[in-house]
mmCIF file of C-alpha atoms and ligand atoms in Angstrom:
data_model
loop_
_atom_site.group_PDB
_atom_site.id
_atom_site.type_symbol
_atom_site.label_atom_id
_atom_site.label_comp_id
_atom_site.label_asym_id
_atom_site.label_seq_id
_atom_site.Cartn_x
_atom_site.Cartn_y
_atom_site.Cartn_z
ATOM 1 C CA MET A 200 64.856 63.165 53.646
ATOM 2 C CA SER A 201 62.575 62.606 50.656
ATOM 3 C CA ASP A 202 65.432 63.304 48.208
ATOM 4 C CA ASP A 203 67.593 60.888 50.145
ATOM 5 C CA LEU A 204 64.841 58.337 49.970
ATOM 6 C CA LYS A 205 64.567 58.673 46.210
ATOM 7 C CA GLU A 206 68.301 58.175 45.874
ATOM 8 C CA PHE A 207 68.193 55.145 48.180
ATOM 9 C CA GLU A 208 65.388 53.682 46.122
ATOM 10 C CA SER A 209 67.223 54.137 42.870
ATOM 11 C CA ASP A 210 70.563 52.840 44.206
ATOM 12 C CA PHE A 211 68.846 49.895 45.811
ATOM 13 C CA ALA A 212 67.069 49.002 42.572
ATOM 14 C CA THR A 213 70.305 49.278 40.562
ATOM 15 C CA LEU A 214 72.183 47.131 43.048
ATOM 16 C CA ALA A 215 69.450 44.487 43.006
ATOM 17 C CA LYS A 216 69.509 44.430 39.224
ATOM 18 C CA LEU A 217 73.281 43.980 39.042
ATOM 19 C CA ALA A 218 73.151 41.297 41.721
ATOM 20 C CA VAL A 219 70.520 39.369 39.773
ATOM 21 C CA GLN A 220 72.647 39.637 36.639
ATOM 22 C CA GLN A 221 75.560 38.306 38.676
ATOM 23 C CA SER A 222 77.809 40.953 37.207
ATOM 24 C CA GLU A 223 80.185 41.056 40.106
ATOM 25 C CA GLU A 224 82.501 43.519 38.505
ATOM 26 C CA ASP A 225 79.730 46.088 38.255
ATOM 27 C CA VAL A 226 78.500 45.380 41.756
ATOM 28 C CA ARG A 227 82.010 46.200 42.899
ATOM 29 C CA LEU A 228 82.137 49.411 40.907
ATOM 30 C CA LEU A 229 78.732 50.478 42.178
ATOM 31 C CA LEU A 230 79.547 49.646 45.804
ATOM 32 C CA GLY A 231 82.742 51.713 45.549
ATOM 33 C CA ARG A 232 80.728 54.655 44.308
ATOM 34 C CA LEU A 233 78.046 54.283 46.973
ATOM 35 C CA VAL A 234 80.641 54.117 49.747
ATOM 36 C CA ARG A 235 82.075 57.447 48.605
ATOM 37 C CA LYS A 236 78.645 58.951 48.119
ATOM 38 C CA TYR A 237 77.226 58.027 51.534
ATOM 39 C CA ARG A 238 80.396 58.421 53.580
ATOM 40 C CA GLN A 239 79.476 61.924 54.811
ATOM 41 C CA ARG A 240 75.745 61.734 55.221
ATOM 42 C CA HIS A 241 75.310 58.103 56.261
ATOM 43 C CA PRO A 242 78.614 56.845 57.660
ATOM 44 C CA GLU A 243 77.154 53.629 59.094
ATOM 45 C CA LEU A 244 75.612 52.599 55.804
ATOM 46 C CA ALA A 245 78.850 53.492 54.020
ATOM 47 C CA GLU A 246 80.807 51.313 56.428
ATOM 48 C CA GLN A 247 78.494 48.333 55.864
ATOM 49 C CA LEU A 248 78.757 48.714 52.121
ATOM 50 C CA ASN A 249 82.514 48.997 52.431
ATOM 51 C CA LEU A 250 82.658 45.683 54.301
ATOM 52 C CA SER A 251 80.725 43.969 51.483
ATOM 53 C CA LEU A 252 83.011 45.553 48.936
ATOM 54 C CA LYS A 253 86.095 44.299 50.731
ATOM 55 C CA SER A 254 84.711 40.794 50.987
ATOM 56 C CA ILE A 255 84.129 40.683 47.209
ATOM 57 C CA GLN A 256 87.639 41.917 46.557
ATOM 58 C CA THR A 257 89.172 39.328 48.860
ATOM 59 C CA ARG A 258 87.105 36.530 47.377
ATOM 60 C CA SER A 259 88.029 37.329 43.798
ATOM 61 C CA GLY A 260 91.631 37.908 44.812
ATOM 62 C CA SER A 261 91.858 41.233 43.030
ATOM 63 C CA GLY A 262 93.058 44.045 45.208
ATOM 64 C CA ALA A 263 91.978 46.753 42.846
ATOM 65 C CA LEU A 264 88.960 47.339 40.693
ATOM 66 C CA ARG A 265 89.970 46.119 37.307
ATOM 67 C CA ARG A 266 88.298 45.425 34.031
ATOM 68 C CA GLU A 267 89.431 42.105 32.729
ATOM 69 C CA SER A 268 90.101 41.322 29.140
ATOM 70 C CA LEU A 269 91.660 38.538 27.149
ATOM 71 C CA SER A 270 94.728 40.580 26.394
ATOM 72 C CA GLU A 271 95.350 41.330 30.037
ATOM 73 C CA GLN A 272 95.599 37.673 30.832
ATOM 74 C CA ALA A 273 98.312 35.203 30.067
ATOM 75 C CA PRO A 274 98.000 34.395 26.375
ATOM 76 C CA GLY A 275 95.248 31.910 25.795
ATOM 77 C CA ALA A 276 94.470 31.550 29.498
ATOM 78 C CA GLY A 277 91.042 30.054 29.810
ATOM 79 C CA VAL A 278 89.963 30.843 26.269
ATOM 80 C CA PRO A 279 87.643 28.051 25.222
ATOM 81 C CA LEU A 280 89.115 25.886 22.505
ATOM 82 C CA ASP A 281 87.530 23.611 20.043
ATOM 83 C CA ARG A 282 88.956 20.283 21.081
ATOM 84 C CA ASP A 283 89.349 18.970 17.564
ATOM 85 C CA SER A 284 90.744 21.880 15.654
ATOM 86 C CA ARG A 285 92.445 23.528 18.619
ATOM 87 C CA LEU A 286 91.419 26.747 16.987
ATOM 88 C CA GLU A 287 90.532 29.390 19.429
ATOM 89 C CA LEU A 288 86.830 29.833 19.182
ATOM 90 C CA LEU A 289 87.101 33.421 20.274
ATOM 91 C CA LYS A 290 89.259 35.809 18.313
ATOM 92 C CA GLU A 291 90.174 39.171 19.643
ATOM 93 C CA PHE A 292 90.469 42.528 17.913
ATOM 94 C CA ASP A 293 91.991 45.117 20.155
ATOM 95 C CA ASP A 294 91.549 48.599 18.720
ATOM 96 C CA ARG A 295 91.733 50.433 22.007
ATOM 97 C CA GLY A 296 94.773 52.278 20.651
ATOM 98 C CA GLY A 297 92.397 53.974 18.208
ATOM 99 C CA MET A 298 91.051 53.318 14.736
ATOM 100 C CA SER A 299 89.320 55.288 11.978
ATOM 101 C CA VAL A 300 85.599 55.727 12.125
ATOM 102 C CA PRO A 301 83.819 53.538 9.565
ATOM 103 C CA LEU A 302 82.386 55.360 6.565
ATOM 104 C CA LEU A 303 78.652 54.866 6.868
ATOM 105 C CA PRO A 304 75.501 56.582 5.641
ATOM 106 C CA SER A 305 74.529 59.207 8.220
ATOM 107 C CA GLY A 306 71.462 57.375 9.563
ATOM 108 C CA LEU A 307 73.433 54.190 10.179
ATOM 109 C CA LEU A 308 76.302 56.080 11.785
ATOM 110 C CA ARG A 309 73.792 57.706 14.155
ATOM 111 C CA GLN A 310 72.487 54.280 15.135
ATOM 112 C CA VAL A 311 76.029 53.096 15.839
ATOM 113 C CA GLU A 312 76.802 56.203 17.859
ATOM 114 C CA SER A 313 73.664 55.868 19.937
ATOM 115 C CA ILE A 314 74.640 52.322 20.950
ATOM 116 C CA ILE A 315 77.949 53.767 22.158
ATOM 117 C CA GLN A 316 76.352 56.718 23.943
ATOM 118 C CA GLU A 317 73.755 54.590 25.684
ATOM 119 C CA ARG A 318 76.548 52.456 27.031
ATOM 120 C CA GLN A 319 78.516 55.454 28.192
ATOM 121 C CA ALA A 320 75.445 56.860 29.933
ATOM 122 C CA ARG A 321 74.381 53.462 31.229
ATOM 123 C CA GLU A 322 73.918 54.565 34.787
ATOM 124 C CA THR A 323 71.715 57.501 33.865
ATOM 125 C CA LEU A 324 69.508 55.042 31.992
ATOM 126 C CA LEU A 325 69.542 52.475 34.813
ATOM 127 C CA ALA A 326 68.586 55.134 37.328
ATOM 128 C CA ARG A 327 65.437 55.664 35.274
ATOM 129 C CA GLY A 328 64.722 51.975 35.057
ATOM 130 C CA LEU A 329 65.981 51.734 31.466
ATOM 131 C CA ALA A 330 68.679 49.468 30.100
ATOM 132 C CA PRO A 331 71.037 50.376 27.276
ATOM 133 C CA THR A 332 70.807 48.401 24.017
ATOM 134 C CA ARG A 333 72.219 44.991 24.888
ATOM 135 C CA SER A 334 72.196 43.336 21.509
ATOM 136 C CA ALA A 335 72.168 44.280 17.854
ATOM 137 C CA ILE A 336 72.161 42.433 14.558
ATOM 138 C CA LEU A 337 74.206 43.858 11.684
ATOM 139 C CA VAL A 338 72.804 42.952 8.305
ATOM 140 C CA GLY A 339 74.055 43.518 4.769
ATOM 141 C CA PRO A 340 76.230 42.385 1.876
ATOM 142 C CA PRO A 341 79.964 41.678 2.364
ATOM 143 C CA GLY A 342 82.563 44.400 2.637
ATOM 144 C CA LEU A 343 80.422 47.282 3.865
ATOM 145 C CA GLY A 344 81.885 47.563 7.339
ATOM 146 C CA LYS A 345 79.871 45.277 9.598
ATOM 147 C CA THR A 346 82.908 43.818 11.318
ATOM 148 C CA MET A 347 84.622 47.196 11.220
ATOM 149 C CA SER A 348 81.642 48.865 12.921
ATOM 150 C CA ALA A 349 81.646 46.227 15.657
ATOM 151 C CA ARG A 350 85.349 46.932 16.210
ATOM 152 C CA TRP A 351 84.633 50.646 16.274
ATOM 153 C CA ILE A 352 81.942 50.264 18.924
ATOM 154 C CA ALA A 353 84.293 48.180 21.090
ATOM 155 C CA SER A 354 87.191 50.591 20.648
ATOM 156 C CA ARG A 355 85.038 53.552 21.648
ATOM 157 C CA LEU A 356 83.901 51.675 24.737
ATOM 158 C CA GLY A 357 87.481 50.921 25.718
ATOM 159 C CA LYS A 358 87.135 47.169 25.283
ATOM 160 C CA PRO A 359 88.516 44.635 22.845
ATOM 161 C CA LEU A 360 86.061 43.009 20.453
ATOM 162 C CA TRP A 361 85.751 39.258 20.731
ATOM 163 C CA VAL A 362 84.550 37.465 17.661
ATOM 164 C CA LEU A 363 82.983 34.049 17.639
ATOM 165 C CA ASP A 364 83.083 32.826 14.075
ATOM 166 C CA LEU A 365 80.158 30.484 13.788
ATOM 167 C CA THR A 366 81.554 28.813 10.678
ATOM 168 C CA THR A 367 84.475 27.622 12.846
ATOM 169 C CA VAL A 368 82.100 26.449 15.524
ATOM 170 C CA MET A 369 79.969 24.680 12.953
ATOM 171 C CA SER A 370 82.940 23.012 11.332
ATOM 172 C CA SER A 371 83.560 20.989 14.434
ATOM 173 C CA MET A 372 81.526 17.855 14.853
ATOM 174 C CA LEU A 373 77.948 18.831 15.399
ATOM 175 C CA GLY A 374 77.564 16.705 18.480
ATOM 176 C CA LYS A 375 80.017 18.876 20.329
ATOM 177 C CA THR A 376 79.000 22.174 18.840
ATOM 178 C CA GLY A 377 76.398 22.944 21.458
ATOM 179 C CA ALA A 378 78.934 22.477 24.236
ATOM 180 C CA ASN A 379 81.557 24.531 22.405
ATOM 181 C CA LEU A 380 79.165 27.332 21.739
ATOM 182 C CA ARG A 381 77.883 27.407 25.275
ATOM 183 C CA ALA A 382 81.431 27.406 26.683
ATOM 184 C CA ALA A 383 82.470 30.322 24.510
ATOM 185 C CA LEU A 384 79.314 32.307 25.225
ATOM 186 C CA ASP A 385 79.550 31.687 28.955
ATOM 187 C CA TYR A 386 83.139 32.801 28.965
ATOM 188 C CA ALA A 387 82.349 36.004 27.091
ATOM 189 C CA LYS A 388 79.366 36.693 29.322
ATOM 190 C CA ARG A 389 81.394 36.315 32.493
ATOM 191 C CA HIS A 390 83.802 38.912 31.142
ATOM 192 C CA SER A 391 81.062 41.395 30.194
ATOM 193 C CA ALA A 392 82.501 41.197 26.710
ATOM 194 C CA ILE A 393 81.539 42.895 23.524
ATOM 195 C CA LEU A 394 81.011 39.783 21.474
ATOM 196 C CA LEU A 395 80.364 39.513 17.757
ATOM 197 C CA LEU A 396 78.692 36.358 16.502
ATOM 198 C CA ASP A 397 79.968 36.479 12.949
ATOM 199 C CA GLU A 398 78.103 34.734 10.139
ATOM 200 C CA ILE A 399 75.246 33.830 12.386
ATOM 201 C CA ASP A 400 73.446 32.454 9.327
ATOM 202 C CA SER A 401 75.907 29.547 9.137
ATOM 203 C CA ILE A 402 73.756 27.728 11.646
ATOM 204 C CA ALA A 403 70.685 28.170 9.545
ATOM 205 C CA LYS A 404 72.511 27.115 6.371
ATOM 206 C CA ARG A 405 73.210 23.684 7.747
ATOM 207 C CA ARG A 406 69.533 23.117 8.228
ATOM 208 C CA SER A 407 69.205 21.663 4.769
ATOM 209 C CA ASP A 408 70.761 18.445 6.042
ATOM 210 C CA GLU A 409 67.868 16.628 7.640
ATOM 211 C CA SER A 410 69.946 14.539 10.038
ATOM 212 C CA ASP A 411 71.320 17.653 11.712
ATOM 213 C CA ILE A 412 68.011 19.274 12.451
ATOM 214 C CA GLY A 413 67.670 18.224 16.079
ATOM 215 C CA GLU A 414 71.141 19.433 16.990
ATOM 216 C CA LEU A 415 70.775 22.661 15.042
ATOM 217 C CA LYS A 416 67.546 23.441 16.799
ATOM 218 C CA ARG A 417 69.362 23.041 20.080
ATOM 219 C CA LEU A 418 72.063 25.437 18.880
ATOM 220 C CA VAL A 419 69.550 28.072 17.932
ATOM 221 C CA THR A 420 68.014 27.621 21.366
ATOM 222 C CA VAL A 421 71.398 28.146 23.016
ATOM 223 C CA ILE A 422 71.840 31.402 21.137
ATOM 224 C CA LEU A 423 68.259 32.487 21.819
ATOM 225 C CA GLN A 424 68.809 32.068 25.525
ATOM 226 C CA GLU A 425 72.057 33.973 25.412
ATOM 227 C CA VAL A 426 70.554 36.909 23.543
ATOM 228 C CA ASP A 427 67.847 37.060 26.170
ATOM 229 C CA HIS A 428 70.208 36.945 29.093
ATOM 230 C CA TRP A 429 73.189 38.910 27.871
ATOM 231 C CA PRO A 430 74.218 41.327 30.634
ATOM 232 C CA ASP A 431 73.866 45.005 29.836
ATOM 233 C CA THR A 432 77.469 45.500 30.967
ATOM 234 C CA GLY A 433 78.476 43.692 27.798
ATOM 235 C CA LEU A 434 77.126 43.848 24.280
ATOM 236 C CA LEU A 435 76.113 41.023 21.989
ATOM 237 C CA LEU A 436 76.424 41.761 18.286
ATOM 238 C CA ALA A 437 75.639 39.416 15.416
ATOM 239 C CA ALA A 438 76.412 39.824 11.726
ATOM 240 C CA THR A 439 74.903 38.228 8.661
ATOM 241 C CA ASN A 440 74.835 38.533 4.873
ATOM 242 C CA HIS A 441 71.729 36.396 4.702
ATOM 243 C CA PRO A 442 68.926 37.850 6.780
ATOM 244 C CA GLU A 443 66.457 35.547 5.028
ATOM 245 C CA LEU A 444 68.118 32.533 6.657
ATOM 246 C CA ILE A 445 67.785 33.783 10.213
ATOM 247 C CA ASP A 446 65.156 32.189 12.374
ATOM 248 C CA PRO A 447 62.518 34.895 12.999
ATOM 249 C CA ALA A 448 62.428 33.945 16.679
ATOM 250 C CA LEU A 449 66.120 34.758 16.899
ATOM 251 C CA TRP A 450 65.809 37.898 14.820
ATOM 252 C CA ARG A 451 63.138 39.335 17.094
ATOM 253 C CA ARG A 452 65.332 38.921 20.146
ATOM 254 C CA PHE A 453 67.875 41.555 19.122
ATOM 255 C CA ASP A 454 67.297 45.018 20.574
ATOM 256 C CA ALA A 455 68.504 46.808 17.451
ATOM 257 C CA GLU A 456 68.892 46.115 13.758
ATOM 258 C CA LEU A 457 71.627 47.866 11.778
ATOM 259 C CA ARG A 458 71.176 47.652 8.012
ATOM 260 C CA PHE A 459 74.225 48.113 5.787
ATOM 261 C CA SER A 460 73.622 48.909 2.126
ATOM 262 C CA ALA A 461 75.756 49.735 -0.914
ATOM 263 C CA PRO A 462 77.410 53.145 -0.575
ATOM 264 C CA ASP A 463 76.152 56.124 -2.586
ATOM 265 C CA THR A 464 78.516 58.183 -4.752
ATOM 266 C CA GLU A 465 79.342 60.652 -1.997
ATOM 267 C CA LEU A 466 80.388 57.896 0.391
ATOM 268 C CA THR A 467 82.401 56.186 -2.363
ATOM 269 C CA VAL A 468 84.243 59.467 -3.020
ATOM 270 C CA GLN A 469 85.016 59.768 0.700
ATOM 271 C CA ALA A 470 86.258 56.180 0.710
ATOM 272 C CA VAL A 471 88.512 56.726 -2.328
ATOM 273 C CA ARG A 472 89.975 59.779 -0.590
ATOM 274 C CA ARG A 473 90.583 57.866 2.609
ATOM 275 C CA PHE A 474 92.127 54.845 0.905
ATOM 276 C CA LEU A 475 94.397 57.051 -1.238
ATOM 277 C CA GLY A 476 95.891 58.245 2.067
ATOM 278 C CA PRO A 477 99.224 59.984 1.504
ATOM 279 C CA ASP A 478 98.700 59.759 -2.284
ATOM 280 C CA THR A 479 95.517 61.838 -2.143
ATOM 281 C CA GLU A 480 97.320 64.854 -3.498
ATOM 282 C CA ALA A 481 99.333 63.076 -6.191
ATOM 283 C CA LEU A 482 96.330 61.139 -7.493
ATOM 284 C CA GLY A 483 93.666 63.671 -6.462
ATOM 285 C CA GLN A 484 92.558 64.517 -9.991
ATOM 286 C CA TRP A 485 91.379 60.950 -10.502
ATOM 287 C CA ILE A 486 89.214 60.706 -7.405
ATOM 288 C CA ASP A 487 85.896 61.327 -9.153
ATOM 289 C CA THR A 488 86.784 59.014 -12.018
ATOM 290 C CA ILE A 489 87.711 56.213 -9.654
ATOM 291 C CA ALA A 490 84.606 56.791 -7.555
ATOM 292 C CA THR A 491 82.310 56.886 -10.580
ATOM 293 C CA SER A 492 83.814 53.720 -11.927
ATOM 294 C CA LEU A 493 83.443 51.928 -8.583
ATOM 295 C CA LYS A 494 79.973 53.246 -7.903
ATOM 296 C CA GLY A 495 77.813 50.795 -6.014
ATOM 297 C CA ARG A 496 80.707 48.498 -5.184
ATOM 298 C CA SER A 497 81.494 47.509 -1.616
ATOM 299 C CA LEU A 498 83.992 49.610 0.308
ATOM 300 C CA SER A 499 86.343 46.672 0.633
ATOM 301 C CA ASP A 500 86.340 46.430 -3.210
ATOM 302 C CA VAL A 501 87.050 50.161 -3.356
ATOM 303 C CA GLU A 502 89.897 49.707 -0.903
ATOM 304 C CA ARG A 503 91.401 46.881 -2.926
ATOM 305 C CA ALA A 504 91.197 48.786 -6.233
ATOM 306 C CA VAL A 505 92.691 51.948 -4.746
ATOM 307 C CA THR A 506 95.497 50.011 -3.054
ATOM 308 C CA THR A 507 96.423 48.318 -6.344
ATOM 309 C CA LEU A 508 96.503 51.733 -7.982
ATOM 310 C CA ARG A 509 98.724 53.138 -5.221
ATOM 311 C CA ARG A 510 101.165 50.259 -5.582
ATOM 312 C CA GLY A 511 101.458 50.919 -9.312
ATOM 313 C CA HIS A 512 101.904 54.626 -8.652
ATOM 314 C CA ALA A 513 104.587 54.032 -6.003
ATOM 315 C CA LEU A 514 106.587 51.741 -8.274
ATOM 316 C CA ARG A 515 105.924 53.914 -11.351
ATOM 317 C CA HIS A 516 104.696 50.916 -13.310
ATOM 318 C CA ALA A 517 103.085 53.242 -15.822
ATOM 319 C CA PRO A 518 101.848 56.834 -16.102
ATOM 320 C CA ASP A 519 98.979 57.536 -13.679
ATOM 321 C CA GLU A 520 96.440 57.805 -16.482
ATOM 322 C CA GLU A 521 97.266 54.305 -17.656
ATOM 323 C CA LEU A 522 97.072 52.951 -14.123
ATOM 324 C CA VAL A 523 93.657 54.519 -13.621
ATOM 325 C CA SER A 524 92.631 53.260 -17.014
ATOM 326 C CA ALA A 525 93.721 49.738 -16.050
ATOM 327 C CA MET A 526 91.774 50.039 -12.828
ATOM 328 C CA VAL A 527 88.650 51.217 -14.595
ATOM 329 C CA GLY A 528 89.288 48.594 -17.282
ATOM 330 C CA ALA A 529 89.488 45.760 -14.792
ATOM 331 C CA ASP A 530 86.237 46.981 -13.381
ATOM 332 C CA LEU A 531 84.731 47.447 -16.842
ATOM 333 C CA GLY A 532 85.206 43.763 -17.549
ATOM 334 C CA MET A 533 82.399 43.279 -15.066
ATOM 335 C CA LYS A 534 80.209 46.008 -16.552
ATOM 336 C CA SER A 535 77.669 45.718 -19.352
ATOM 337 C CA LYS A 536 77.797 47.978 -22.436
ATOM 338 C CA VAL A 537 75.027 50.138 -21.016
ATOM 339 C CA GLU A 538 76.830 50.500 -17.691
ATOM 340 C CA ARG A 539 80.007 51.528 -19.514
ATOM 341 C CA LEU A 540 78.129 54.153 -21.475
ATOM 342 C CA THR A 541 76.502 55.443 -18.285
ATOM 343 C CA LEU A 542 79.936 55.709 -16.679
ATOM 344 C CA ALA A 543 81.357 57.551 -19.716
ATOM 345 C CA VAL A 544 78.456 60.006 -19.761
ATOM 346 C CA GLU A 545 78.734 60.667 -16.025
ATOM 347 C CA MET A 546 82.435 61.325 -16.394
ATOM 348 C CA ALA A 547 81.808 63.634 -19.340
ATOM 349 C CA LYS A 548 79.185 65.564 -17.381
ATOM 350 C CA ALA A 549 81.563 65.880 -14.416
ATOM 351 C CA GLY A 550 83.765 67.754 -16.910
ATOM 352 C CA LYS A 551 87.118 66.751 -15.467
ATOM 353 C CA HIS A 552 88.339 64.848 -18.519
ATOM 354 C CA THR A 553 88.182 65.309 -22.260
ATOM 355 C CA HIS A 554 86.078 62.944 -24.309
ATOM 356 C CA GLN A 555 89.283 61.518 -25.726
ATOM 357 C CA GLU A 556 90.508 60.586 -22.248
ATOM 358 C CA ILE A 557 87.121 59.172 -21.287
ATOM 359 C CA SER A 558 87.015 57.146 -24.451
ATOM 360 C CA ARG A 559 90.429 55.679 -23.677
ATOM 361 C CA LEU A 560 89.353 54.903 -20.109
ATOM 362 C CA THR A 561 85.984 53.360 -20.870
ATOM 363 C CA GLY A 562 86.294 52.033 -24.391
ATOM 364 C CA VAL A 563 83.169 53.960 -25.446
ATOM 365 C CA ALA A 564 83.564 55.793 -28.790
ATOM 366 C CA ARG A 565 83.986 59.585 -28.613
ATOM 367 C CA ASP A 566 81.045 60.133 -30.965
ATOM 368 C CA THR A 567 78.786 58.116 -28.737
ATOM 369 C CA ILE A 568 79.911 60.087 -25.703
ATOM 370 C CA ARG A 569 79.288 63.398 -27.501
ATOM 371 C CA LYS A 570 75.854 62.241 -28.635
ATOM 372 C CA HIS A 571 74.798 61.514 -25.055
ATOM 373 C CA ALA A 572 76.684 64.155 -23.087
ATOM 374 C CA GLY A 573 77.170 67.141 -25.402
ATOM 375 C CA PRO A 574 80.496 68.628 -26.493
ATOM 376 C CA SER A 575 83.807 67.927 -24.791
ATOM 377 C CA PRO A 576 85.191 70.534 -22.347
ATOM 378 C CA ARG A 577 88.131 72.446 -23.850
ATOM 379 C CA ARG A 578 90.549 71.611 -21.077
ATOM 380 C CA GLY A 579 90.160 68.268 -19.407
ATOM 381 C CA ARG A 580 92.492 66.892 -16.890
ATOM 382 C CA GLY A 581 93.520 68.980 -13.944
ATOM 383 C CA MET A 582 90.274 70.962 -13.997
ATOM 384 C CA LYS A 583 89.085 71.199 -10.442
HETATM 385 N N1 LIG B 1983 82.199 51.391 6.034
HETATM 386 C C1 LIG B 1983 83.520 51.257 5.848
HETATM 387 N N2 LIG B 1983 84.371 52.278 6.159
HETATM 388 C C2 LIG B 1983 85.691 52.148 5.959
HETATM 389 N N3 LIG B 1983 86.279 51.021 5.498
HETATM 390 C C3 LIG B 1983 85.495 49.982 5.175
HETATM 391 C C4 LIG B 1983 84.079 50.047 5.339
HETATM 392 N N4 LIG B 1983 83.565 48.882 4.942
HETATM 393 C C5 LIG B 1983 84.580 48.109 4.573
HETATM 394 N N5 LIG B 1983 85.758 48.753 4.711
HETATM 395 C C6 LIG B 1983 87.086 48.184 4.432
HETATM 396 O O1 LIG B 1983 86.919 46.845 4.021
HETATM 397 C C7 LIG B 1983 87.400 45.941 5.013
HETATM 398 C C8 LIG B 1983 86.421 44.810 5.210
HETATM 399 O O2 LIG B 1983 85.228 45.298 5.803
HETATM 400 P P1 LIG B 1983 84.413 44.486 6.908
HETATM 401 O O3 LIG B 1983 85.190 43.282 7.299
HETATM 402 O O4 LIG B 1983 84.011 45.390 7.990
HETATM 403 O O5 LIG B 1983 83.165 44.042 6.044
HETATM 404 P P2 LIG B 1983 81.911 43.186 6.498
HETATM 405 O O6 LIG B 1983 80.693 44.016 6.231
HETATM 406 O O7 LIG B 1983 82.109 42.675 7.857
HETATM 407 O O8 LIG B 1983 81.953 42.019 5.415
HETATM 408 P P3 LIG B 1983 81.603 40.440 5.568
HETATM 409 O O9 LIG B 1983 80.111 40.340 5.464
HETATM 410 O O10 LIG B 1983 82.308 39.827 4.400
HETATM 411 O O11 LIG B 1983 82.139 39.981 6.874
HETATM 412 C C9 LIG B 1983 87.572 46.769 6.276
HETATM 413 O O12 LIG B 1983 88.595 46.251 7.085
HETATM 414 C C10 LIG B 1983 87.912 48.134 5.711
HETATM 415 O O13 LIG B 1983 89.278 48.211 5.386
HETATM 416 MG MG1 LIG B 1984 82.564 40.765 8.610
#
């Protein structure tokens, strides 16, 4: 009986927790499981639980257990709208059909994966009195995969990602913003959504205007409360490029902090390979050159540069070397003389191109390259 008692205790505690969170959908799922579990050993208890389960199902009018999502409803049904702009405050990304894993430094990828795993093993955690990570803030410069990682998390958890763009919310008249924000957050919460508050700093940015301060404070309070009370059946994510603008009180509330930083060379090489896609073979010999030239740039910049190159290659605008040269050239316009020399020397040391080719690509004189990198390899291009 003592084992039974332990199980009762744990199930009872879980049920109480879900009831307090008012996550009816999960109460239903749990009741269904408990009915099956106790049917043999405790038929009377199972029957009582079954009656409660049926009454929930009748009340909510859904005959079957079903996870709701925006896309399963009539288009736009009940999605909160900003009255002025009529823009949907919540946008949906549905990647449940599958998407590629974001390219991230290994430590960051582990953090992302553990958020997913905790959610998948939620009940194991709950049984031990632990909750999975309920909220996380994604911080870092543009184009490094913050939004993409949020989409990845949602896709792996079999849910769409809902995005609340706070610049849209803020663009509506401030007086109504609090109500708009609360409506959207409530809606997402009721649906146990994975919600991304994008550009969460846009609230803080408006603080400079003195007359808005009272209202903005109220907005921050609304968000603070939501972060605190977000159900652990959903997930609240926030993204920002400006961590310095975030109210420390808000910052502290997030369970996890995911920091995105500029990719290292290895990650840039991987990105170039991925973005070359079906042209990886045809343009393969330029991968290191492209990656070296785009070192330190965001992955969305890398994607754009590689896509431009692929277009030129597909339409045979020019020989590949010239296309790569144009790509590097466009990038060089943004580089200082020293950076160009560094690039030329790195390329020379990689030994895949002759000094003549490197000189054409980077505009650095061959003599200068030789002085810094030693003699040119005999055979350049095509060396693997
Ligand atoms: N880590 C990554 N792995 C693969 N592709 C990436 C990555 N980061 C960016 N990209 C590419 O760049 C695009 C834009 O990235 P994303 O929107 O995720 O950036 P972000 O960090 O959210 O930027 P912002 O701060 O401007 O919102 C992605 O759709 C993807 O094509
Ligand atoms: Mg983004």
